[in-house]
CSV table of C-alpha atoms in Angstrom, one decimal:
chain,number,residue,atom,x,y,z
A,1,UNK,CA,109.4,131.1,147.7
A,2,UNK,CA,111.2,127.8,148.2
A,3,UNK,CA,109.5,125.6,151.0
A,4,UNK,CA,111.2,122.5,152.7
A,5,UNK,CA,109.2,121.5,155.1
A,6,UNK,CA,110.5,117.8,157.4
A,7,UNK,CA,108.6,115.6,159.2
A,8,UNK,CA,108.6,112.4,160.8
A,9,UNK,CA,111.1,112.5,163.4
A,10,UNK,CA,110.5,111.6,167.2
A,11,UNK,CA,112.4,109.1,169.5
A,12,UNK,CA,112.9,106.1,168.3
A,13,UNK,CA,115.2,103.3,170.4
A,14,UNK,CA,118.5,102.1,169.5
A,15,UNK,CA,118.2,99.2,166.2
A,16,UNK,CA,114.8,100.8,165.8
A,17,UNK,CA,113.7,102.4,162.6
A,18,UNK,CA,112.1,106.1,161.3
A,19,UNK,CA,111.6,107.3,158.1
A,20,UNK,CA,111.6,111.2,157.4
A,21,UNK,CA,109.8,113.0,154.6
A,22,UNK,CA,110.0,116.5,153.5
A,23,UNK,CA,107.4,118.1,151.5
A,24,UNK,CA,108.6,120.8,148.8
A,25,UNK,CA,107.2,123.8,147.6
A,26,UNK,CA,107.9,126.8,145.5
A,27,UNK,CA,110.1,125.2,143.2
A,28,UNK,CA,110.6,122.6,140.2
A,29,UNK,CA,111.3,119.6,142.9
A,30,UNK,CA,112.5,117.4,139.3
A,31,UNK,CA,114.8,119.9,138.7
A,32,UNK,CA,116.7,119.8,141.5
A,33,UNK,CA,119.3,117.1,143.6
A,34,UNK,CA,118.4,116.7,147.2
A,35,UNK,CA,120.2,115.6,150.3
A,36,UNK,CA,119.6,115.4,154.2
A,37,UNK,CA,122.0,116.8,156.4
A,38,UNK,CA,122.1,116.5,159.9
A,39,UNK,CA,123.2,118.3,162.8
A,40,UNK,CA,123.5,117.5,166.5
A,41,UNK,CA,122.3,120.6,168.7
A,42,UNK,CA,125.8,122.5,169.4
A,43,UNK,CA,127.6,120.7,166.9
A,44,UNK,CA,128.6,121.0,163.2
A,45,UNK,CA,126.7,119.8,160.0
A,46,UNK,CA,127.6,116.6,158.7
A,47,UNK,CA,126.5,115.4,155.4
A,48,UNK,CA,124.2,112.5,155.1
A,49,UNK,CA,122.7,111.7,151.8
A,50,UNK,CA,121.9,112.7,148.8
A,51,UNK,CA,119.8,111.7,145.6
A,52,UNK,CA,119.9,113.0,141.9
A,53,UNK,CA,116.4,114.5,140.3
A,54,UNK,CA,116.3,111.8,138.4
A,55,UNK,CA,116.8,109.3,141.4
A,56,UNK,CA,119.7,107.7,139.0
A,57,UNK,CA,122.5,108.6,141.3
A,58,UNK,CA,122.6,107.7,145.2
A,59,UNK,CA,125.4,108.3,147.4
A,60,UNK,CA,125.6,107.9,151.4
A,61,UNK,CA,128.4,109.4,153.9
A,62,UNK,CA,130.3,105.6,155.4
A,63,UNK,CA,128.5,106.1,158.7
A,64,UNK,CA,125.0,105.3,157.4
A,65,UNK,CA,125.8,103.7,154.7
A,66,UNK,CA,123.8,99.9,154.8
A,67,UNK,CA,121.7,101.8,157.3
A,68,UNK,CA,119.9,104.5,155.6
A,69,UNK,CA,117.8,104.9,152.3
A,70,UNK,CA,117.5,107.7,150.3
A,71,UNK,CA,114.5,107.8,148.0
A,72,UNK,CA,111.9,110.8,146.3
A,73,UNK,CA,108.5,111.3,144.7
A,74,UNK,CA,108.8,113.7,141.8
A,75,UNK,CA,105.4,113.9,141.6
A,76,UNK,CA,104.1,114.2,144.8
A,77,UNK,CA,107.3,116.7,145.6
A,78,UNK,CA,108.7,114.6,148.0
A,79,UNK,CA,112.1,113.7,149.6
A,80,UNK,CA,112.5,110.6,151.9
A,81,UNK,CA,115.0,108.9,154.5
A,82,UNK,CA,114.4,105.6,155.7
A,83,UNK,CA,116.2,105.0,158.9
A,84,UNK,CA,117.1,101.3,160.2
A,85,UNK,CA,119.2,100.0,162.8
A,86,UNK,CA,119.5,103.4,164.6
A,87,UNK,CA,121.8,103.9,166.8
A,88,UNK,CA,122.8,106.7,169.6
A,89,UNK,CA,125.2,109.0,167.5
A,90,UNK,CA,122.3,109.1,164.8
A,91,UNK,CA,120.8,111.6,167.0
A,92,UNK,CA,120.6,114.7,165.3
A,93,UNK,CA,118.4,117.7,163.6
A,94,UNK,CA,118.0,116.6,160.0
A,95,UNK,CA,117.3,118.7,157.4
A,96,UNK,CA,116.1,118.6,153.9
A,97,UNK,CA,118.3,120.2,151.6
A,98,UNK,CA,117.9,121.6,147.8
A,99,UNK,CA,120.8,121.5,146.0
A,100,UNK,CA,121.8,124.4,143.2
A,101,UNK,CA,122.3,121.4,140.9
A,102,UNK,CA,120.4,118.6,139.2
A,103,UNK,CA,123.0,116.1,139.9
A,104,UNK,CA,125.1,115.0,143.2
A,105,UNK,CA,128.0,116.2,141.7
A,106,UNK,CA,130.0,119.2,143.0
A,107,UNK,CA,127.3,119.7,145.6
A,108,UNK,CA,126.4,123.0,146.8
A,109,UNK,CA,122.7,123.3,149.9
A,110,UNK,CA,121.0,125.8,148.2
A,111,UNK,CA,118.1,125.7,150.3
A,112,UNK,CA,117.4,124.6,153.9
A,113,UNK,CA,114.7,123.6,155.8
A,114,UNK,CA,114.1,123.8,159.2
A,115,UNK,CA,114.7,120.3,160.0
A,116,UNK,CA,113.3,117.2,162.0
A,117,UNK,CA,114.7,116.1,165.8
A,118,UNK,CA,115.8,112.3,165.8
A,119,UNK,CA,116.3,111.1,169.5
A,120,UNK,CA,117.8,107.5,169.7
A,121,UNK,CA,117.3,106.6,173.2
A,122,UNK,CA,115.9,103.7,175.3
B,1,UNK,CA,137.8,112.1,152.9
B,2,UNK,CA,138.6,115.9,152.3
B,3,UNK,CA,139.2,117.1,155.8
B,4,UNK,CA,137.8,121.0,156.4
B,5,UNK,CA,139.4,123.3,159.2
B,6,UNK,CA,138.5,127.0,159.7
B,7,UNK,CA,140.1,129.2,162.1
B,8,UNK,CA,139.4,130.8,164.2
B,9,UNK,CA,136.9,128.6,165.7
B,10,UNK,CA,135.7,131.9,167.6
B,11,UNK,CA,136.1,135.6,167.4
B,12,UNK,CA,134.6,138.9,169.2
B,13,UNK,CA,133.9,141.5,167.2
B,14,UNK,CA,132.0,144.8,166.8
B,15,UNK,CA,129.7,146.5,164.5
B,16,UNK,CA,131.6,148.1,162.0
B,17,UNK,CA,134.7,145.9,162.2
B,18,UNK,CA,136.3,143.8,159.5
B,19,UNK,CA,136.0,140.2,159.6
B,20,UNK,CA,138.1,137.6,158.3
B,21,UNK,CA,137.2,133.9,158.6
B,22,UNK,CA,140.0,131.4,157.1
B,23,UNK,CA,139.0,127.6,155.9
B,24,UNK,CA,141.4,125.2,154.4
B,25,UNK,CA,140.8,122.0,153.0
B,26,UNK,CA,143.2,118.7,153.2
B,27,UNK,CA,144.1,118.9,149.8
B,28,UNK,CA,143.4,121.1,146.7
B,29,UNK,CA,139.8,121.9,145.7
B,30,UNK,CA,140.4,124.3,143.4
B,31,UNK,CA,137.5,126.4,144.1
B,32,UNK,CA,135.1,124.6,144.9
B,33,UNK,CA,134.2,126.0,148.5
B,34,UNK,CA,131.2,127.1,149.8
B,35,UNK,CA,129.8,129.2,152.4
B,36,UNK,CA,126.7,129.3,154.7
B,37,UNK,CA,125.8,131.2,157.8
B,38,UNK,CA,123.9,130.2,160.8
B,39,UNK,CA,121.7,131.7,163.5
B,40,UNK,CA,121.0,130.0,166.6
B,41,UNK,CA,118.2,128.2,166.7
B,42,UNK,CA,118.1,128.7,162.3
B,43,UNK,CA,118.6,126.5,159.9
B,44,UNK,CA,122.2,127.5,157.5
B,45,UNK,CA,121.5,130.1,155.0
B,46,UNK,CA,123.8,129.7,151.5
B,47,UNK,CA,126.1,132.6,151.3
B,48,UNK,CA,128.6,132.1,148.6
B,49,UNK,CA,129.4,129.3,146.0
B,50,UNK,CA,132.8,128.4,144.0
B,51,UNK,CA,135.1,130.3,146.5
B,52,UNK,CA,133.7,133.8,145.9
B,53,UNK,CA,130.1,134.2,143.8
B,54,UNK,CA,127.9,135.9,145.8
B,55,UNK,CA,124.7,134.0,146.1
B,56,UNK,CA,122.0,136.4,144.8
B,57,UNK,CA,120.3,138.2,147.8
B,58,UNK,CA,123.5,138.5,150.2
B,59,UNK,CA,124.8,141.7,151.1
B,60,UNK,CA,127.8,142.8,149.3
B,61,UNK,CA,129.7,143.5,152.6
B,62,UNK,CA,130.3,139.5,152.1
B,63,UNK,CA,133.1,138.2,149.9
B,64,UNK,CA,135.0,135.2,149.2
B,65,UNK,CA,138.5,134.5,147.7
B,66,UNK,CA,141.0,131.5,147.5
B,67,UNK,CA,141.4,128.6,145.7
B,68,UNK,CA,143.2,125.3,146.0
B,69,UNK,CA,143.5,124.2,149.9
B,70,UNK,CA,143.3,128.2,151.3
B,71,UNK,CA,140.4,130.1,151.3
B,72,UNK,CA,138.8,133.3,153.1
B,73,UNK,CA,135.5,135.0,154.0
B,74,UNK,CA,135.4,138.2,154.4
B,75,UNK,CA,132.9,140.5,156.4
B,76,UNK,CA,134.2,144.6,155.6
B,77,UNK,CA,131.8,146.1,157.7
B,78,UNK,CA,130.2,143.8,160.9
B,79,UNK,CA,126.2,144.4,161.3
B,80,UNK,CA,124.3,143.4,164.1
B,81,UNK,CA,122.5,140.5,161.6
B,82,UNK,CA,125.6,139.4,161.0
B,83,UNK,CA,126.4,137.6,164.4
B,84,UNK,CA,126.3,134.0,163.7
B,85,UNK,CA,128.2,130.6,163.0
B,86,UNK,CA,129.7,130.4,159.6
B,87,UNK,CA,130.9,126.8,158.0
B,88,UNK,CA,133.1,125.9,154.9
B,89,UNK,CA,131.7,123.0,152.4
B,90,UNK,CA,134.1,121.5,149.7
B,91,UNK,CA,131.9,120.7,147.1
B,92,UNK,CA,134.8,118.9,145.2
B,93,UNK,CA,134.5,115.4,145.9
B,94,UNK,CA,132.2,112.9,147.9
B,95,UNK,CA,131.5,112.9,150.8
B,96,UNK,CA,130.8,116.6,151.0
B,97,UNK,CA,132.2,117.4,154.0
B,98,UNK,CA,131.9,120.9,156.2
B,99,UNK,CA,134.4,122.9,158.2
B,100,UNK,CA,133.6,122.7,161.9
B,101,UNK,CA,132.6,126.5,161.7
B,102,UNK,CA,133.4,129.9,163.5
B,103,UNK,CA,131.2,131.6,165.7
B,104,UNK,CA,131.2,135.0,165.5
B,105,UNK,CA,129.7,137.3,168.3
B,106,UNK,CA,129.6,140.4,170.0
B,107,UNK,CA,132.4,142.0,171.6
């Protein structure tokens, strides 16, 4: 059974900085592209980030883009945001997401997991 | 940025009805739509990839057709599991952007 597990989110004031992990489970993690979406309570999904299995292929959505950081650990099954000059409208439910795919090309959230509260406040 | 709307943003409906959710993308995707539902409080399940394959494990009562910017799910028999919040995805073309779903709930 496929197993995304988040962690690492909390409140963090605005410019501050957080960086989310999600352990993975149940699956071939190299096989797979990943991505974080996020999702403010009430609201839609918004895409955030994704990274290739192979970590050769990045690519950000414009409104974190120079802000966030994308990065995974094939071998310790591991997917990583790292956060910096947050700001208000980055607060959100993030989740870990596997992709169907290996690459972040025609991109399709496979599997979810139950995601991480960010809270940007001072 | 491909632009997703789905109508109707909400509907009432009751167990047994058929249900028809619309999305349509800002400009052709040939079929490269997918579907997910949520429950409150639950993270999105994947439901259907490329317009209308069935992701292994969903009910057959769910279907998806269309292609290029107009595209449908279909419910054909409402079941109380089924109440939720559905969203498009365009997986055409970066960044991957999602429909701003349609609540479905009881009538």
């Amino acid at each position: 059974e496929v197993q995304l597990v988040e962690s690492g989110g909390g409140l963090v004031q605005p410019g501050g900085s957080l960086r989310l992990s999600c352990a993975a489970s149940g699956f071939n993690f190299d096989d797979y592209a990943m991505h974080w979406v996020r999702q403010v309570p009430g609201k839609g999904l918004e895409w955030v980030s994704g990274i290739s299995w192979n970590s050769g292929s990045l690519r950000f959505a414009d409104s974190v883009m120079g802000r966030f950081t994308i990065s995974r650990d094939n071998a310790k099954k591991s997917l990583f945001l790292q956060m910096r000059s947050l700001r208000p409208e980055d607060m959100a439910l993030y989740y870990c997401v596997k992709d169907l795919g290996r690459d972040i090309t025609l991109v399709t959230m496979h599997h979810w997991g139950q995601g991480t509260r960010v809270i940007v406040s001072s | 940025d491909i632009q997703m709307t789905q109508s109707p943003s909400s509907l009432s409906a009751s167990v047994g009805d058929r249900v028809t959710i619309t999305c349509r993308a800002s400009q052709s995707i040939s079929t490269y739509l997918n579907w997910y539902q949520q429950k409150p409080g639950k993270a999105p399940t994947f439901l259907i990839y490329a317009a209308s394959n069935v992701q292994s494990g969903v009910p057959s009562r769910f279907s998806g057709s269309g292609s290029g910017t107009d595209f449908t799910l279909t419910i054909s028999s409402l079941q109380p599991e089924d109440f939720a919040t559905y969203y498009c995805q365009q997986s055409h073309s970066p960044p991957w952007t999602f429909g701003p779903g349609t609540k479905v709930d009881i009538q």
